[in-house]
Amino acid sequence: MEGGGRPSAAQAALLAASSALTALLYSVYRHKARVARGLEGARRVRLDGDLRAVLLEAPGRCVPYAVIEGVVRSVKETLSSQFVENCKGVIQRLTLQEHKMVWNRTTHLWNDYEKIIHQRTNTTLFDLVPPEDGSGVTVRVMKPLDAAELSLETVYEKFHPSVQSFTDVIGHYISGERPKGIQETEQMLKVGTALTGVGELVLDNATIKLQPPKQGMPYYLSTMDFESLLHKQESNARFWKILTAVFGFATCAILFFILRKQYRHHQERRHLKQMQDEFRQAQERLMREMNVEGGEPLKNACVVCLSNTKSCVFLECGHVCSCSECYQALPEPKRCPICRQAISRVVPLYNS
């Protein structure tokens, strides 16, 4: 604690940083909890012959946040894999990723480094249809790349190691970068994949569409079933809740430590003032009891023992209040009985 009982700059900075981090974590937790509650309250509809009637009865022919499960089917042509025969899909993502080792000058170690040098995503229109395709009802999926939890299946993956000569190796050690190779990956959302969609379900003329919701809720296209998707979001919200509670407890502990220091400083000051008042009352009492003309001997008496003459000058505060015997009896670290400042050195006082 600094003078006056105020917290130090480091303590104030630590309290401010901990409070700000707790507030940030709480904000993230509230968002995750709102997402989980919204997903739990989403209306589950079945992909069957009654779906069109449900939308016709809904206000504006729209269900703002609905859950629907179906199987992926392409509307027109499908996308064919470039590497796997007879592999058809509706979303295709081709990725080239560079792998290399980078020298860390701080830890003096080689660290793995990955960088995507090229990525291309191809899509085609697709519908969700019932697993037993007999009702003829389909749901057109709009803007699938905007959806969260969209997991594509890796259908092809190959690593092309880099070929290095002796001269290249020397150059890599000098530059601090050592390439390992290029990884080529193809991911696809295959035709026939079971998919869970969560979003706005609307009847547009004769087409039923699943699209991103307008209320700010997340848009999901997931290969998990709805119960697994809901459990994942609830677990995510619980994780951020626990993290917020931990940092909130740390913030309260720091605040308690600062307030406890301030309380102890206040108690010390009150005790010092009480001692000073007792000394003053004792001086006044001795002044009345002693019949000394002008009270000169008492004026120069040590404030501790009130018997010996003051003979020490305390530095750096400059107070003259104690005899040498009482100075030696002061507890370590030695402090001035008047102002409680630390005594760095003592100068003898000679009265002529």
Short mmCIF file of C-alpha atoms in Angstrom, two decimals:
data_model
loop_
_atom_site.label_atom_id
_atom_site.label_comp_id
_atom_site.label_asym_id
_atom_site.label_seq_id
_atom_site.Cartn_x
_atom_site.Cartn_y
_atom_site.Cartn_z
CA MET A 1 0.00 0.00 0.00
CA GLU A 2 1.14 3.50 -0.75
CA GLY A 3 1.01 6.46 1.59
CA GLY A 4 -2.44 7.34 2.84
CA GLY A 5 -3.61 3.73 2.57
CA ARG A 6 -4.17 3.92 -1.17
CA PRO A 7 -3.47 0.76 -3.22
CA SER A 8 -0.27 0.67 -5.23
CA ALA A 9 -0.26 1.14 -8.99
CA ALA A 10 0.42 -2.58 -9.51
CA GLN A 11 -2.50 -3.58 -7.27
CA ALA A 12 -4.85 -1.13 -8.98
CA ALA A 13 -3.76 -2.35 -12.42
CA LEU A 14 -4.23 -6.00 -11.38
CA LEU A 15 -7.71 -5.29 -10.01
CA ALA A 16 -8.71 -3.36 -13.16
CA ALA A 17 -7.38 -6.09 -15.49
CA SER A 18 -9.08 -8.86 -13.50
CA SER A 19 -12.39 -6.95 -13.44
CA ALA A 20 -12.24 -6.26 -17.19
CA LEU A 21 -11.44 -9.91 -17.98
CA THR A 22 -14.28 -11.09 -15.74
CA ALA A 23 -16.70 -8.71 -17.47
CA LEU A 24 -15.52 -9.96 -20.90
CA LEU A 25 -15.92 -13.61 -19.90
CA TYR A 26 -19.37 -12.88 -18.47
CA SER A 27 -20.39 -11.23 -21.74
CA VAL A 28 -19.26 -14.29 -23.69
CA TYR A 29 -21.09 -16.57 -21.24
CA ARG A 30 -24.33 -14.59 -21.61
CA HIS A 31 -24.09 -14.89 -25.40
CA LYS A 32 -23.42 -18.65 -25.23
CA ALA A 33 -26.25 -19.13 -22.73
CA ARG A 34 -28.63 -17.13 -24.95
CA VAL A 35 -27.67 -19.30 -27.93
CA ALA A 36 -28.26 -22.49 -25.92
CA ARG A 37 -31.64 -21.25 -24.64
CA GLY A 38 -32.67 -20.21 -28.15
CA LEU A 39 -31.68 -23.58 -29.55
CA GLU A 40 -33.59 -25.35 -26.78
CA GLY A 41 -36.67 -23.27 -27.56
CA ALA A 42 -36.49 -23.82 -31.33
CA ARG A 43 -39.56 -25.44 -32.84
CA ARG A 44 -38.98 -28.97 -34.08
CA VAL A 45 -40.81 -29.81 -37.28
CA ARG A 46 -40.96 -33.04 -39.21
CA LEU A 47 -40.02 -33.29 -42.84
CA ASP A 48 -43.23 -34.94 -44.01
CA GLY A 49 -46.43 -34.20 -45.87
CA ASP A 50 -47.78 -31.99 -43.06
CA LEU A 51 -44.88 -29.50 -43.27
CA ARG A 52 -46.53 -27.34 -45.95
CA ALA A 53 -49.75 -27.15 -43.91
CA VAL A 54 -47.77 -26.12 -40.82
CA LEU A 55 -46.14 -23.24 -42.73
CA LEU A 56 -49.47 -22.15 -44.23
CA GLU A 57 -50.90 -21.80 -40.72
CA ALA A 58 -47.84 -19.97 -39.36
CA PRO A 59 -47.80 -16.11 -39.34
CA GLY A 60 -46.27 -14.90 -42.57
CA ARG A 61 -45.85 -18.52 -43.68
CA CYS A 62 -42.66 -18.57 -41.60
CA VAL A 63 -41.29 -20.33 -38.53
CA PRO A 64 -38.59 -17.92 -37.23
CA TYR A 65 -36.43 -20.60 -35.60
CA ALA A 66 -37.05 -24.21 -36.54
CA VAL A 67 -35.22 -27.52 -36.34
CA ILE A 68 -35.52 -29.93 -39.23
CA GLU A 69 -33.67 -33.12 -40.06
CA GLY A 70 -33.24 -34.69 -43.47
CA VAL A 71 -30.91 -36.20 -46.02
CA VAL A 72 -28.86 -34.21 -48.55
CA ARG A 73 -29.97 -34.43 -52.18
CA SER A 74 -28.67 -32.35 -55.07
CA VAL A 75 -31.16 -30.18 -57.00
CA LYS A 76 -29.48 -30.35 -60.40
CA GLU A 77 -25.93 -31.55 -61.04
CA THR A 78 -23.64 -32.83 -58.31
CA LEU A 79 -19.99 -32.08 -57.64
CA SER A 80 -17.58 -34.93 -58.34
CA SER A 81 -14.43 -35.52 -56.34
CA GLN A 82 -11.20 -34.79 -58.18
CA PHE A 83 -9.40 -37.69 -56.54
CA VAL A 84 -12.00 -40.32 -55.52
CA GLU A 85 -14.13 -42.13 -58.06
CA ASN A 86 -17.91 -42.22 -57.66
CA CYS A 87 -17.78 -39.66 -54.83
CA LYS A 88 -20.57 -37.12 -55.30
CA GLY A 89 -21.37 -34.13 -53.13
CA VAL A 90 -22.96 -30.69 -52.95
CA ILE A 91 -20.12 -28.80 -51.21
CA GLN A 92 -16.47 -29.31 -52.16
CA ARG A 93 -13.49 -27.64 -50.48
CA LEU A 94 -9.95 -27.98 -51.87
CA THR A 95 -7.11 -26.85 -49.62
CA LEU A 96 -3.35 -26.52 -50.04
CA GLN A 97 -1.59 -26.10 -46.71
CA GLU A 98 2.11 -25.37 -46.24
CA HIS A 99 3.95 -27.04 -43.36
CA LYS A 100 7.32 -25.77 -42.20
CA MET A 101 9.56 -25.39 -39.14
CA VAL A 102 10.36 -21.90 -37.86
CA TRP A 103 13.27 -21.15 -35.51
CA ASN A 104 12.19 -19.39 -32.30
CA ARG A 105 14.98 -17.05 -31.18
CA THR A 106 13.50 -16.80 -27.68
CA THR A 107 13.21 -20.50 -26.82
CA HIS A 108 15.91 -21.63 -29.30
CA LEU A 109 13.64 -24.37 -30.61
CA TRP A 110 12.14 -25.31 -33.98
CA ASN A 111 8.34 -24.85 -33.92
CA ASP A 112 5.77 -26.26 -36.35
CA TYR A 113 4.05 -23.66 -38.52
CA GLU A 114 1.07 -24.21 -40.82
CA LYS A 115 -0.28 -21.79 -43.41
CA ILE A 116 -3.11 -22.15 -45.94
CA ILE A 117 -1.69 -21.02 -49.26
CA HIS A 118 -4.77 -21.78 -51.37
CA GLN A 119 -8.38 -22.75 -50.69
CA ARG A 120 -11.36 -23.03 -53.03
CA THR A 121 -14.93 -23.95 -52.10
CA ASN A 122 -17.49 -25.08 -54.68
CA THR A 123 -21.20 -25.38 -53.94
CA THR A 124 -24.34 -26.38 -55.74
CA LEU A 125 -27.99 -26.11 -54.78
CA PHE A 126 -29.25 -28.93 -52.60
CA ASP A 127 -32.33 -29.96 -50.65
CA LEU A 128 -33.10 -31.82 -47.48
CA VAL A 129 -35.41 -34.76 -48.10
CA PRO A 130 -36.93 -37.39 -45.76
CA PRO A 131 -34.82 -40.52 -45.21
CA GLU A 132 -37.63 -42.54 -46.75
CA ASP A 133 -38.21 -40.45 -49.86
CA GLY A 134 -41.90 -41.02 -50.44
CA SER A 135 -43.72 -37.88 -49.41
CA GLY A 136 -42.26 -35.66 -52.13
CA VAL A 137 -41.59 -32.82 -49.62
CA THR A 138 -38.19 -31.09 -49.89
CA VAL A 139 -36.55 -28.17 -48.10
CA ARG A 140 -34.17 -25.95 -50.10
CA VAL A 141 -31.05 -25.06 -48.07
CA MET A 142 -29.97 -21.43 -48.62
CA LYS A 143 -26.50 -19.98 -47.93
CA PRO A 144 -24.99 -23.17 -46.51
CA LEU A 145 -21.53 -21.61 -46.14
CA ASP A 146 -22.95 -19.13 -43.59
CA ALA A 147 -23.94 -21.96 -41.26
CA ALA A 148 -22.08 -22.87 -38.08
CA GLU A 149 -21.10 -26.45 -37.21
CA LEU A 150 -20.92 -27.36 -40.92
CA SER A 151 -18.47 -30.28 -40.87
CA LEU A 152 -17.25 -31.59 -44.21
CA GLU A 153 -15.96 -35.11 -44.63
CA THR A 154 -12.32 -35.46 -45.69
CA VAL A 155 -12.36 -37.71 -48.75
CA TYR A 156 -8.75 -37.21 -49.87
CA GLU A 157 -5.59 -36.17 -48.07
CA LYS A 158 -1.99 -36.39 -49.26
CA PHE A 159 1.25 -34.88 -47.99
CA HIS A 160 3.91 -33.91 -50.52
CA PRO A 161 7.26 -33.65 -48.71
CA SER A 162 9.70 -31.03 -49.94
CA VAL A 163 12.91 -32.18 -51.60
CA GLN A 164 15.95 -30.37 -50.22
CA SER A 165 19.57 -30.31 -51.30
CA PHE A 166 22.51 -29.77 -48.97
CA THR A 167 22.70 -26.13 -50.07
CA ASP A 168 18.98 -25.69 -49.29
CA VAL A 169 19.46 -27.12 -45.80
CA ILE A 170 22.27 -24.65 -45.07
CA GLY A 171 20.14 -21.79 -46.38
CA HIS A 172 17.16 -22.84 -44.27
CA TYR A 173 19.25 -22.86 -41.09
CA ILE A 174 20.52 -19.38 -41.92
CA SER A 175 17.05 -17.99 -42.72
CA GLY A 176 15.37 -19.70 -39.74
CA GLU A 177 12.68 -21.41 -41.88
CA ARG A 178 12.76 -25.06 -42.88
CA PRO A 179 9.93 -26.24 -45.21
CA LYS A 180 8.48 -29.70 -44.58
CA GLY A 181 6.06 -29.98 -47.49
CA ILE A 182 2.59 -29.27 -48.87
CA GLN A 183 -0.56 -31.03 -47.68
CA GLU A 184 -3.37 -31.41 -50.23
CA THR A 185 -6.86 -31.98 -48.84
CA GLU A 186 -10.32 -32.42 -50.36
CA GLN A 187 -13.42 -32.20 -48.18
CA MET A 188 -17.01 -32.76 -49.29
CA LEU A 189 -20.58 -32.78 -48.06
CA LYS A 190 -21.70 -35.97 -49.73
CA VAL A 191 -25.07 -36.67 -51.25
CA GLY A 192 -27.07 -38.82 -48.84
CA THR A 193 -25.53 -37.33 -45.68
CA ALA A 194 -27.96 -36.96 -42.75
CA LEU A 195 -28.08 -33.28 -41.81
CA THR A 196 -29.73 -31.28 -39.01
CA GLY A 197 -30.70 -27.74 -39.98
CA VAL A 198 -31.62 -24.97 -37.54
CA GLY A 199 -32.78 -21.66 -38.96
CA GLU A 200 -35.70 -19.77 -40.42
CA LEU A 201 -38.14 -22.01 -42.25
CA VAL A 202 -40.25 -20.12 -44.80
CA LEU A 203 -42.70 -21.04 -47.54
CA ASP A 204 -41.76 -19.00 -50.62
CA ASN A 205 -44.43 -19.62 -53.28
CA ALA A 206 -44.16 -23.38 -53.77
CA THR A 207 -40.64 -23.77 -52.34
CA ILE A 208 -39.88 -24.44 -48.67
CA LYS A 209 -36.60 -22.74 -47.74
CA LEU A 210 -34.25 -23.05 -44.77
CA GLN A 211 -32.23 -19.86 -44.41
CA PRO A 212 -30.29 -17.84 -41.78
CA PRO A 213 -32.65 -16.47 -39.09
CA LYS A 214 -33.28 -12.72 -38.80
CA GLN A 215 -33.30 -12.49 -34.96
CA GLY A 216 -29.53 -12.77 -34.64
CA MET A 217 -29.63 -16.43 -33.63
CA PRO A 218 -27.02 -18.74 -35.17
CA TYR A 219 -27.69 -20.74 -38.31
CA TYR A 220 -26.76 -24.43 -38.02
CA LEU A 221 -26.14 -27.18 -40.52
CA SER A 222 -24.70 -30.12 -38.62
CA THR A 223 -24.15 -33.81 -39.21
CA MET A 224 -24.98 -34.37 -35.50
CA ASP A 225 -28.52 -35.03 -34.38
CA PHE A 226 -30.38 -32.25 -32.57
CA GLU A 227 -29.86 -33.67 -29.05
CA SER A 228 -26.09 -33.86 -29.57
CA LEU A 229 -26.01 -30.36 -31.03
CA LEU A 230 -28.00 -28.97 -28.08
CA HIS A 231 -25.80 -30.79 -25.56
CA LYS A 232 -22.67 -29.35 -27.19
CA GLN A 233 -23.96 -25.77 -26.95
CA GLU A 234 -25.05 -26.26 -23.33
CA SER A 235 -21.62 -27.69 -22.45
CA ASN A 236 -20.01 -24.70 -24.15
CA ALA A 237 -22.14 -22.31 -22.07
CA ARG A 238 -21.26 -24.20 -18.85
CA PHE A 239 -17.55 -23.95 -19.67
CA TRP A 240 -17.73 -20.16 -20.02
CA LYS A 241 -19.83 -19.97 -16.84
CA ILE A 242 -17.18 -21.83 -14.84
CA LEU A 243 -14.43 -19.67 -16.36
CA THR A 244 -16.36 -16.52 -15.41
CA ALA A 245 -16.88 -17.79 -11.85
CA VAL A 246 -13.15 -18.56 -11.43
CA PHE A 247 -12.02 -15.13 -12.60
CA GLY A 248 -14.83 -13.47 -10.62
CA PHE A 249 -13.59 -15.21 -7.47
CA ALA A 250 -10.04 -14.04 -8.24
CA THR A 251 -11.29 -10.46 -8.64
CA CYS A 252 -13.13 -10.64 -5.30
CA ALA A 253 -9.98 -12.03 -3.63
CA ILE A 254 -7.87 -9.13 -4.96
CA LEU A 255 -10.48 -6.62 -3.83
CA PHE A 256 -10.65 -8.25 -0.36
CA PHE A 257 -6.85 -8.09 -0.08
CA ILE A 258 -6.81 -4.35 -0.95
CA LEU A 259 -9.68 -3.53 1.44
CA ARG A 260 -8.02 -5.56 4.21
CA LYS A 261 -4.80 -3.59 3.74
CA GLN A 262 -6.73 -0.34 3.86
CA TYR A 263 -8.54 -1.43 7.04
CA ARG A 264 -5.28 -2.39 8.75
CA HIS A 265 -3.73 0.94 7.75
CA HIS A 266 -6.76 2.75 9.20
CA GLN A 267 -6.46 0.74 12.42
CA GLU A 268 -2.76 1.61 12.71
CA ARG A 269 -3.46 5.31 12.22
CA ARG A 270 -6.23 5.23 14.80
CA HIS A 271 -3.95 3.42 17.26
CA LEU A 272 -1.18 5.97 16.63
CA LYS A 273 -3.59 8.85 17.22
CA GLN A 274 -4.75 7.20 20.43
CA MET A 275 -1.15 6.85 21.62
CA GLN A 276 -0.45 10.50 20.79
CA ASP A 277 -3.52 11.56 22.74
CA GLU A 278 -2.41 9.45 25.70
CA PHE A 279 1.06 11.02 25.57
CA ARG A 280 -0.44 14.49 25.46
CA GLN A 281 -2.75 13.73 28.38
CA ALA A 282 0.19 12.31 30.34
CA GLN A 283 2.22 15.45 29.68
CA GLU A 284 -0.65 17.62 30.82
CA ARG A 285 -1.11 15.48 33.92
CA LEU A 286 2.58 15.64 34.80
CA MET A 287 2.55 19.37 34.14
CA ARG A 288 -0.14 19.76 36.74
CA GLU A 289 1.56 17.42 39.21
CA MET A 290 5.06 18.82 38.88
CA ASN A 291 5.63 22.23 40.34
CA VAL A 292 8.24 23.29 37.80
CA GLU A 293 8.31 26.92 36.86
CA GLY A 294 7.53 27.36 33.12
CA GLY A 295 7.54 23.62 32.63
CA GLU A 296 10.85 23.76 30.83
CA PRO A 297 12.17 20.35 31.99
CA LEU A 298 8.94 18.64 30.81
CA LYS A 299 9.09 20.43 27.48
CA ASN A 300 12.45 18.79 26.73
CA ALA A 301 11.50 15.37 28.14
CA CYS A 302 11.48 12.19 25.99
CA VAL A 303 7.96 11.49 24.69
CA VAL A 304 8.40 7.77 25.45
CA CYS A 305 9.68 7.67 29.02
CA LEU A 306 8.85 11.30 29.99
CA SER A 307 11.88 11.32 32.25
CA ASN A 308 15.07 11.59 30.25
CA THR A 309 15.95 14.60 28.10
CA LYS A 310 15.45 14.45 24.31
CA SER A 311 18.82 13.66 22.76
CA CYS A 312 18.14 12.25 19.25
CA VAL A 313 17.23 13.81 15.92
CA PHE A 314 15.44 11.30 13.64
CA LEU A 315 16.10 11.57 9.92
CA GLU A 316 14.67 12.00 7.42
CA CYS A 317 11.54 13.31 9.25
CA GLY A 318 13.56 15.66 11.56
CA HIS A 319 11.59 15.05 14.76
CA VAL A 320 13.33 15.50 18.14
CA CYS A 321 11.26 13.41 20.51
CA SER A 322 13.28 10.62 22.13
CA CYS A 323 16.28 9.93 24.31
CA SER A 324 18.99 7.53 23.19
CA GLU A 325 17.84 4.74 25.56
CA CYS A 326 14.26 4.81 24.23
CA TYR A 327 15.56 4.93 20.65
CA GLN A 328 17.52 1.73 21.26
CA ALA A 329 14.35 0.14 22.71
CA LEU A 330 12.21 0.88 19.62
CA PRO A 331 11.18 -2.31 17.74
CA GLU A 332 12.61 -3.14 14.32
CA PRO A 333 12.14 -1.63 11.81
CA LYS A 334 12.56 1.53 13.82
CA ARG A 335 9.95 4.25 13.15
CA CYS A 336 9.49 7.75 14.52
CA PRO A 337 6.96 7.71 17.44
CA ILE A 338 5.46 10.96 16.15
CA CYS A 339 4.93 10.46 12.39
CA ARG A 340 5.65 6.70 12.02
CA GLN A 341 8.13 7.28 9.19
CA ALA A 342 11.09 4.91 8.89
CA ILE A 343 14.25 6.15 10.63
CA SER A 344 17.17 6.04 8.22
CA ARG A 345 19.75 7.56 10.57
CA VAL A 346 20.00 9.30 13.95
CA VAL A 347 21.97 12.47 14.81
CA PRO A 348 22.83 13.15 18.51
CA LEU A 349 21.40 16.36 19.92
CA TYR A 350 23.61 18.46 22.20
CA ASN A 351 21.97 21.10 24.37
CA SER A 352 24.26 23.97 25.34
#
